[in-house]
């Protein structure tokens, strides 16, 4: 059922146009009495599903269609076009689907009413406990039910909110007028229907794996049969004077974002510590809210470690053109103020006046409570390709997990929303005995002002970059290479080519640097012309 529980208004078949107007294998959108639907034709068979991604509402017309799977170009959620069923997050909902019939050359459709119904139950009982109700935890809980697990599913979160959209905190949510309910991933009914229990405001302080129980701060405990660690990260606090002053903020949780938003109302000048994604996105919103904004960071070029210098400079310009002041190659030495912050002194002893300071200087994986279990190594939880930790019955996913990386043959720990969800989904399947190796290509996006930059793949160290389009402008792709092997792609615009390139990487193949630069990237053409 669609978010909010929309109901079908009529049982009548509705005309959706002529079959001859529909190109083979090419999604086309039709407006059906105000509802946008997507039609896909394979020979005489036509599939009809909703045309908007349930994640953030992007039009699926731009998506990549292969093997009856439609991948949303905006954030890479994937759907089976023959049923509308979501295959991979970030969407958690299926697309509305329609019965289709052909009457001579006319396509007629009728909406199916679907209420969530788990597939055949596995007859498995027991309790699966998930510590964390963020991206990985939520996707895992939902996947357990989709896979037909009929035991107890309990998600535990230290926060006092049900699962919400964390990436929005440094974007639309910081802007004025965005309310709490619109940031929740799903409503209560969604979780109740799926019999997913959420324990909120409960901090876990210990995992006793011998007894298979988790212990809460207050000494209370819960037994489990299988356990998923999905605790994400704890934002780093700069080790300087002044971080306990009023109007100094970290930005990880919904309550952090609300506090920043409240402070914006009274502030005129802001300093952002850190020029990573959270820092720059926050700087963008602060500028949009008309504050004087200063960004302080030790690197010379923002995000050069991820994108290379050229794109880093392009992003810096994006902010400078809107009036952001950068103080790069420097760090904050102390935050000044009496009760509330009134400024920041930098490592070169220069100072900036400030009414609020936001630090976005990275996270530490939230693994401190796991030390006794022996599953933590170098501040993260190593897992195998089925998300299993070193201890039987304990799995990990999301920002805490270090996983084998099939692209580089090494391991990776990344901090991306979609990746965390997919790892959570995979862990759930693995907990139920599905024997598949995790082979997702990481993906993230960042939105700064109206510019959305996307990235897919994994590059431990940026070396060779090949550009396609205008890298200094607003419409380009950058291919990150090791020799002739394409490891990752970043870009602004060109979403069709971007997701095609991602699919090529997912298939373990490559696009040579010369082709990347000169030839349009179209998965179908690659499939036709090359042996991928
Ligand atoms: C402001 C911001 C903007 C972002 N923007 C983007 C973006 O645009 N694109 C992108 O790809 N990624 C973005 N990210 C990163 C993305 O949000 C994370 O990678 C993702 O949330 C990780 O998911 P997770 O499930 O591992 O952890 P989280 O989503 O952080 O969830 C962790 C959960 O564990 C709980 N928890 C932690 N410790 C305990 C404990 N001891 N006991 C009980 N519960 C506990 C927490 O309360 C929470 O429910 C952003 C992050 C932030 C903070």
Short mmCIF file of C-alpha atoms and ligand atoms in Angstrom, two decimals, residues 131-137 156-159 166-167 169-171 202-204 230-233 251-252 278 281 366 368-369 397-400 415-418 420 443-446, ligand 1:
data_model
loop_
_atom_site.label_atom_id
_atom_site.label_comp_id
_atom_site.label_asym_id
_atom_site.label_seq_id
_atom_site.Cartn_x
_atom_site.Cartn_y
_atom_site.Cartn_z
CA UNK A 131 20.63 -2.48 17.88
CA UNK A 132 20.08 0.70 15.89
CA UNK A 133 17.02 2.09 14.13
CA UNK A 134 18.86 4.06 11.47
CA UNK A 135 19.45 3.13 7.84
CA UNK A 136 20.89 -0.34 8.34
CA UNK A 137 18.65 -1.34 11.24
CA UNK A 156 16.39 -0.75 19.76
CA UNK A 157 17.44 2.87 19.47
CA UNK A 158 19.07 5.25 21.90
CA UNK A 159 17.20 8.09 20.21
CA UNK A 166 19.20 11.21 8.58
CA UNK A 167 20.60 12.71 5.33
CA UNK A 169 19.15 16.75 8.65
CA UNK A 170 21.81 18.81 6.91
CA UNK A 171 19.57 19.59 3.93
CA UNK A 202 17.02 2.76 25.18
CA UNK A 203 20.81 2.89 25.15
CA UNK A 204 22.56 -0.48 25.06
CA UNK A 230 23.67 -1.28 13.33
CA UNK A 231 24.69 1.50 15.67
CA UNK A 232 26.15 3.94 13.14
CA UNK A 233 28.48 6.64 14.35
CA UNK A 251 25.02 17.36 13.76
CA UNK A 252 24.11 13.69 13.79
CA UNK A 278 27.94 17.49 6.49
CA UNK A 281 25.67 20.98 3.23
CA UNK A 366 29.57 3.49 17.71
CA UNK A 368 32.44 1.26 22.41
CA UNK A 369 29.85 -0.99 24.11
CA UNK A 397 25.91 -3.51 8.98
CA UNK A 398 26.14 0.18 8.15
CA UNK A 399 28.69 2.74 9.33
CA UNK A 400 30.15 0.34 11.93
CA UNK A 415 29.42 6.11 5.67
CA UNK A 416 26.62 6.24 3.13
CA UNK A 417 22.88 6.04 3.69
CA UNK A 418 22.02 3.74 0.77
CA UNK A 420 23.98 1.12 5.07
CA UNK A 443 26.50 5.00 -3.71
CA UNK A 444 26.04 8.38 -2.08
CA UNK A 445 24.81 11.80 -2.96
CA UNK A 446 25.21 15.25 -1.54
C1 LIG B 1 23.67 15.25 8.79
C2 LIG B 1 23.99 14.04 7.97
C3 LIG B 1 23.78 14.07 6.60
C4 LIG B 1 24.07 12.96 5.82
N1 LIG B 1 23.85 13.01 4.47
C5 LIG B 1 24.10 11.92 3.72
C6 LIG B 1 23.84 11.95 2.32
O1 LIG B 1 23.42 12.96 1.77
N2 LIG B 1 24.09 10.84 1.60
C7 LIG B 1 24.58 9.71 2.17
O2 LIG B 1 24.79 8.73 1.48
N3 LIG B 1 24.83 9.65 3.50
C8 LIG B 1 24.60 10.73 4.28
N4 LIG B 1 24.85 10.68 5.63
C9 LIG B 1 25.41 9.46 6.21
C10 LIG B 1 24.32 8.46 6.56
O3 LIG B 1 23.29 9.10 7.26
C11 LIG B 1 24.91 7.33 7.38
O4 LIG B 1 25.90 6.69 6.61
C12 LIG B 1 23.83 6.32 7.76
O5 LIG B 1 22.85 6.92 8.56
C13 LIG B 1 24.44 5.14 8.50
O6 LIG B 1 23.43 4.27 8.84
P1 LIG B 1 23.56 3.32 10.10
O7 LIG B 1 22.32 2.51 10.14
O8 LIG B 1 24.86 2.63 10.09
O9 LIG B 1 23.59 4.31 11.35
P2 LIG B 1 22.59 5.44 11.80
O10 LIG B 1 21.65 5.81 10.72
O11 LIG B 1 23.41 6.51 12.42
O12 LIG B 1 21.73 4.75 12.96
C14 LIG B 1 22.34 4.35 14.16
C15 LIG B 1 21.27 3.92 15.13
O13 LIG B 1 21.90 3.27 16.23
C16 LIG B 1 21.40 3.79 17.45
N5 LIG B 1 22.41 3.56 18.48
C17 LIG B 1 23.72 3.89 18.46
N6 LIG B 1 24.34 3.43 19.58
C18 LIG B 1 23.38 2.81 20.31
C19 LIG B 1 23.39 2.14 21.56
N7 LIG B 1 24.49 1.97 22.27
N8 LIG B 1 22.22 1.64 22.02
C20 LIG B 1 21.06 1.78 21.30
N9 LIG B 1 21.01 2.39 20.11
C21 LIG B 1 22.16 2.89 19.62
C22 LIG B 1 21.12 5.24 17.12
O14 LIG B 1 20.24 5.81 18.06
C23 LIG B 1 20.49 5.07 15.73
O15 LIG B 1 19.15 4.66 15.86
C24 LIG B 1 24.58 11.79 6.43
C25 LIG B 1 24.80 11.77 7.82
C26 LIG B 1 24.51 12.88 8.58
C27 LIG B 1 24.75 12.85 10.07
#
